[in-house]
Every structure is written in C-alpha cells, then in structure tokens.
C-alpha positions as a Markdown table, in Angstrom:
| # | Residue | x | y | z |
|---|---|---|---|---|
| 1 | Unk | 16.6 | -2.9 | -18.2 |
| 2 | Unk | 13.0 | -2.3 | -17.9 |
| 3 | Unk | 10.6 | -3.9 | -15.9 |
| 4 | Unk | 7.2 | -5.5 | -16.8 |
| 5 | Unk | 4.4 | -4.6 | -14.5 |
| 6 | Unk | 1.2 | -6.7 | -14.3 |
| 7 | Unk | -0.9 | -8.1 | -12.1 |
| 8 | Unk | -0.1 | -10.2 | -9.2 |
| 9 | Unk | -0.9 | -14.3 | -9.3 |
| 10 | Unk | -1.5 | -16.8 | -6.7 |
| 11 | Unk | 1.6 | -18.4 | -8.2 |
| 12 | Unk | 3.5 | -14.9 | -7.0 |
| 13 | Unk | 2.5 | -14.9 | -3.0 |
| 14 | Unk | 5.8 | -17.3 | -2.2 |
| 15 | Unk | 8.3 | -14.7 | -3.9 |
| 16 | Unk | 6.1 | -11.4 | -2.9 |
| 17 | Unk | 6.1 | -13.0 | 1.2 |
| 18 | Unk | 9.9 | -13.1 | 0.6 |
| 19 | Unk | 10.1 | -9.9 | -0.8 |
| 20 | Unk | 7.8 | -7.9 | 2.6 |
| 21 | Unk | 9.7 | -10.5 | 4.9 |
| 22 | Unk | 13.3 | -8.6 | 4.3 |
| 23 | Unk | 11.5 | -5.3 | 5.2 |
| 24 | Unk | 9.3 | -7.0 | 8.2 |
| 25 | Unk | 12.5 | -7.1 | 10.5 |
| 26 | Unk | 14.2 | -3.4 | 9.9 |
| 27 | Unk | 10.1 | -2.5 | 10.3 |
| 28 | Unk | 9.9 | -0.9 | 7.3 |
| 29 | Unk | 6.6 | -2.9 | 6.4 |
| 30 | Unk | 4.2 | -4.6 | 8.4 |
| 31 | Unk | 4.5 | -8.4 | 8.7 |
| 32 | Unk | 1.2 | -9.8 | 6.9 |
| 33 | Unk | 0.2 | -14.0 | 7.4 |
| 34 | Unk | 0.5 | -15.1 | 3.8 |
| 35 | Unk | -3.3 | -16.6 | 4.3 |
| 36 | Unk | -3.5 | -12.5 | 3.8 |
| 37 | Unk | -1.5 | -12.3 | 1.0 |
| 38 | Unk | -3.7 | -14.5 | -0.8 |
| 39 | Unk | -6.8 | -13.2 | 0.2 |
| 40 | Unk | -5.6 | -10.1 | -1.1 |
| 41 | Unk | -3.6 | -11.6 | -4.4 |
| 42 | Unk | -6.1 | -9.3 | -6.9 |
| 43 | Unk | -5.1 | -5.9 | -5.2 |
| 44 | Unk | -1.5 | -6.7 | -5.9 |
| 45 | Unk | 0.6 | -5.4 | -9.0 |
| 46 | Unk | 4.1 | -7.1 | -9.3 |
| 47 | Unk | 7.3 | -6.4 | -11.2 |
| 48 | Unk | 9.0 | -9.0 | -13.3 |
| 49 | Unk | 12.7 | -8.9 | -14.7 |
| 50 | Unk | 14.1 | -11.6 | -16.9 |
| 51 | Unk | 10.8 | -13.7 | -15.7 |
| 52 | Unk | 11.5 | -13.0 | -11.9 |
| 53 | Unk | 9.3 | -11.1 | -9.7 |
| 54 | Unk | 11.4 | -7.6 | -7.9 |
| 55 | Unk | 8.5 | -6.1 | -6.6 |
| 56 | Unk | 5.2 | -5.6 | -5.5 |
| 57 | Unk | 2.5 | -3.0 | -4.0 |
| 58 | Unk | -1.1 | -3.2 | -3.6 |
| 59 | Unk | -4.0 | -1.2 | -3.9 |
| 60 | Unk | -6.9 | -1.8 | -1.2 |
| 61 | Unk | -10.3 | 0.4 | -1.6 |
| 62 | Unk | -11.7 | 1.7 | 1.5 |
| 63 | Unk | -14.4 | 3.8 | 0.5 |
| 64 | Unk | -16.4 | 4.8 | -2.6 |
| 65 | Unk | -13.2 | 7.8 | -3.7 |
| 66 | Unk | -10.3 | 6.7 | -1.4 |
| 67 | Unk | -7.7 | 3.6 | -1.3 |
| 68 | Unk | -4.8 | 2.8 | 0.3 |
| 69 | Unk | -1.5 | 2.1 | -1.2 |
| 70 | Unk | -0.2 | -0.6 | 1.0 |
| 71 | Unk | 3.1 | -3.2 | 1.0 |
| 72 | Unk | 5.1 | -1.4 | -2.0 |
| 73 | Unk | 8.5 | -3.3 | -2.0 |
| 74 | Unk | 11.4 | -4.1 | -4.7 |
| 75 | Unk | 14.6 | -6.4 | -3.4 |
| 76 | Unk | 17.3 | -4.9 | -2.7 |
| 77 | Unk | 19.5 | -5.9 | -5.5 |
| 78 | Unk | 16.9 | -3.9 | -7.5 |
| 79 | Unk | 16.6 | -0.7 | -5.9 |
| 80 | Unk | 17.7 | 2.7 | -7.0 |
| 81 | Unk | 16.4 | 1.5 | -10.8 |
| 82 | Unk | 12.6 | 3.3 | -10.7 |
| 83 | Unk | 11.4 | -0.3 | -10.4 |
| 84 | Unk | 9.1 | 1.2 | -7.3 |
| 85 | Unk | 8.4 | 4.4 | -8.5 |
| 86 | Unk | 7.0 | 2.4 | -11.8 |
| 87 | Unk | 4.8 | -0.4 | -9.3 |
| 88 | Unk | 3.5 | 2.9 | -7.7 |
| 89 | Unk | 2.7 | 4.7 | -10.9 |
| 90 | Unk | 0.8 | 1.8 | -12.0 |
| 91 | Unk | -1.0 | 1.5 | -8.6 |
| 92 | Unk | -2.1 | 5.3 | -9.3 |
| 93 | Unk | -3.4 | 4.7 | -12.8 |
| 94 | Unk | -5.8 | 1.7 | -11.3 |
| 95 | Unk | -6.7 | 3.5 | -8.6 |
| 96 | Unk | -7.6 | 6.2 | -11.4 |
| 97 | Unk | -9.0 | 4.1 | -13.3 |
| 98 | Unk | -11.9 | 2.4 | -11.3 |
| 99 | Unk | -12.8 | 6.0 | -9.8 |
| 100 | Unk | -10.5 | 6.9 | -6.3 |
| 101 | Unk | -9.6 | 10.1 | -6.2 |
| 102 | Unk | -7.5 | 10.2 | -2.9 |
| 103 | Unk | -4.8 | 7.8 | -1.8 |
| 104 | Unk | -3.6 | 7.0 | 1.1 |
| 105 | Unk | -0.3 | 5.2 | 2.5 |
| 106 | Unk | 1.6 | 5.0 | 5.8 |
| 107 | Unk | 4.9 | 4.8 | 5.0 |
| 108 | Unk | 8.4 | 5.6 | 7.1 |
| 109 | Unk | 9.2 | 6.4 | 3.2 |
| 110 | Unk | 7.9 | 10.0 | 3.1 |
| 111 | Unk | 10.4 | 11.2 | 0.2 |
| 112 | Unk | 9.5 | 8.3 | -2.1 |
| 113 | Unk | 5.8 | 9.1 | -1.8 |
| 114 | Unk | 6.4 | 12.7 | -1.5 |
| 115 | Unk | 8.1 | 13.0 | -5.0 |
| 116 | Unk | 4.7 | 11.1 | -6.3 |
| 117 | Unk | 2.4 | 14.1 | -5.0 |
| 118 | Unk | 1.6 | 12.2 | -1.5 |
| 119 | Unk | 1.4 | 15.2 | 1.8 |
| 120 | Unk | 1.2 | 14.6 | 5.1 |
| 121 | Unk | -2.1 | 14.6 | 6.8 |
| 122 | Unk | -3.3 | 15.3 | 10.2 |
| 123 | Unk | -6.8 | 14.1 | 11.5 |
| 124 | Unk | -9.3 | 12.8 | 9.2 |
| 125 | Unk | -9.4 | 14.5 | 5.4 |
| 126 | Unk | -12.9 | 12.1 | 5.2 |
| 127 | Unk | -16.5 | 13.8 | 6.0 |
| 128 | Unk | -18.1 | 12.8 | 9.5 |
| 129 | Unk | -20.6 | 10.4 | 8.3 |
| 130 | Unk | -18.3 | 8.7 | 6.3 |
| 131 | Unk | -16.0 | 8.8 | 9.0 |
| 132 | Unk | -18.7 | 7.0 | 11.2 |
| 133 | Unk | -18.8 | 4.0 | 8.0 |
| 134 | Unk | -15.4 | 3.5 | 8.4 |
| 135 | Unk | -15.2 | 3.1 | 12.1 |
| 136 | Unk | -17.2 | 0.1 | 11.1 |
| 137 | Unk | -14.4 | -1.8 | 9.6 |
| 138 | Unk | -12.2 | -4.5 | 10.7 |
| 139 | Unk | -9.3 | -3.7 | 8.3 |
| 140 | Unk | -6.4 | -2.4 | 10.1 |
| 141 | Unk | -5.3 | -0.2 | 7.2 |
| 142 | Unk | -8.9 | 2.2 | 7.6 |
| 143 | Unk | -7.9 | 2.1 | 11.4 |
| 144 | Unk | -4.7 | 3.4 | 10.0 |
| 145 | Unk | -6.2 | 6.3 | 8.1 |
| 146 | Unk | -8.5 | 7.3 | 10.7 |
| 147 | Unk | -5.2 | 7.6 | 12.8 |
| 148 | Unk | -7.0 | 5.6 | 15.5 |
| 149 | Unk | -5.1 | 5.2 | 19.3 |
| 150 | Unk | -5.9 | 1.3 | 18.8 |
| 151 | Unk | -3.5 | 1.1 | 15.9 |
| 152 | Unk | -0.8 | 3.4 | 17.2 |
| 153 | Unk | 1.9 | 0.6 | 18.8 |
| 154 | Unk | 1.6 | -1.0 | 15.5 |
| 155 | Unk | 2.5 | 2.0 | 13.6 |
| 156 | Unk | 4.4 | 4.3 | 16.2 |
| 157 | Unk | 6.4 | 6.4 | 13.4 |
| 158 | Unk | 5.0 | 5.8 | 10.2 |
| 159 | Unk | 3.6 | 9.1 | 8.7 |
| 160 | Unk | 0.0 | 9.1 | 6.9 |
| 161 | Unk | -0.1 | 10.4 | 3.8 |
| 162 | Unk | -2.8 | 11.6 | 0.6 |
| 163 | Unk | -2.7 | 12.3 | -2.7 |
| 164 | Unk | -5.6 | 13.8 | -4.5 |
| 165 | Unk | -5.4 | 12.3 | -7.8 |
C-alpha cells in the first residue's frame, strides 16, 4: 500500500480537523479553530489511500530561512506504515524547495523527528535582530520557537526542535 501525498484542499479541512481532534485530547497536538485550518489550507500537505485522506502536516514560514513543521498527524488505523515519515519528507522537500534552511517543530514526538535529523535546541538558534522581528508576531508557533514564558502553559512538555536542511 502506498500513499499519495499532495497538497491539502479546502474540501480536506472536515477530515484533517478529525484527524488533529483524536490527538487534541491525549494532548499530543494543539487544538486549532477550523476557521484556522482554512486560513492555513495552502501550508497543508495531506495523505490519501484508496481516495481517503490518513494524514496531514503543514509547513508555516517564519522568517526568510526558517519554518515550522506544525500538526503532522496520520489515524491511527494507519500508523506504523511510513505514512508520517512520508507527509514529513515531503514537508522537507518544500521547505527545500522555496529556500528554508532550518526547521523547526515542537513535538512530544522527539524520536519521530529525531530519526529525520531534527535536535533539540535550547534558547534562540536565530541572530538578535532577527530575534527582535520575530518578537513582533502574533503567531503562536514563533512564540513557540523563541521559547517565550507567554507560551509555556500551552506547551509545558513539548521539546523544540531544528533541523538544518
């Protein structure tokens, strides 16, 4: 069985809001409104077997070289068949492709991203002015990075993580 990866549709945010929703409750992944998910329905790469969507991640750009890998999820009957490990590699080819060259995820998954080159980090690996651009933004996921106290009841467990592609 192989899974075809493509883009995400609008026509996908019902099935990908059911798919996060099973790991919302074991907190595993961050609840998200779907209004969100649309918003955001062009960062999102999906996998479909036999015409059904089994997963999803995303690929948000925070800064000129760095993105973050965010809401990478396959249903349960599904995992444990590279279905994730094949959404992530294709994340990592866009994020390739249109010129990052770090990416970052927090994830309670460590060994998943780990086996994909992904470290832990401590502090900021950004330089101080563009540190000072980020603190700018109102996206939770840069507060994230910059391992801000605001963001830390949200997130209380979750490692950060990089990879330098």
């Amino acid at each position: 069985m192989s899974a075809l990866i493509r883009p995400a549709k609008t026509s996908d945010i019902k099935k990908i809001r059911t798919i996060i929703d099973a790991y919302v409750s074991g907190r595993r992944l961050l609840a998200k409104e779907t209004v969100t998910l649309f918003e955001s329905v062009q960062e999102f790469t999906v996998a479909e077997v036999d015409s059904e969507v089994v997963g999803c991640g995303a690929l948000h750009v925070l800064w000129e070289d760095l993105a973050e890998v965010r809401t990478v999820a396959v249903i349960e009957s599904m995992q444990g068949k590279g279905i994730g490990h094949t959404i992530l590699e294709n994340i990592l080819a866009r994020a390739k492709e249109i010129g990052v060259k770090k990416v970052f995820c927090l994830t309670f998954e460590t060994k998943f991203f780990g086996s994909h080159g992904f470290t832990e980090i401590q502090g900021s690996p950004v330089e101080p002015d563009v540190y000072a651009q980020l603190l700018r933004s109102y996206d939770a996921g840069i507060a994230e990075f910059l391992d801000l106290e605001s963001v830390k009841p949200n997130t209380l467990g979750n490692t950060r993580m990089l990879k330098i592609l």
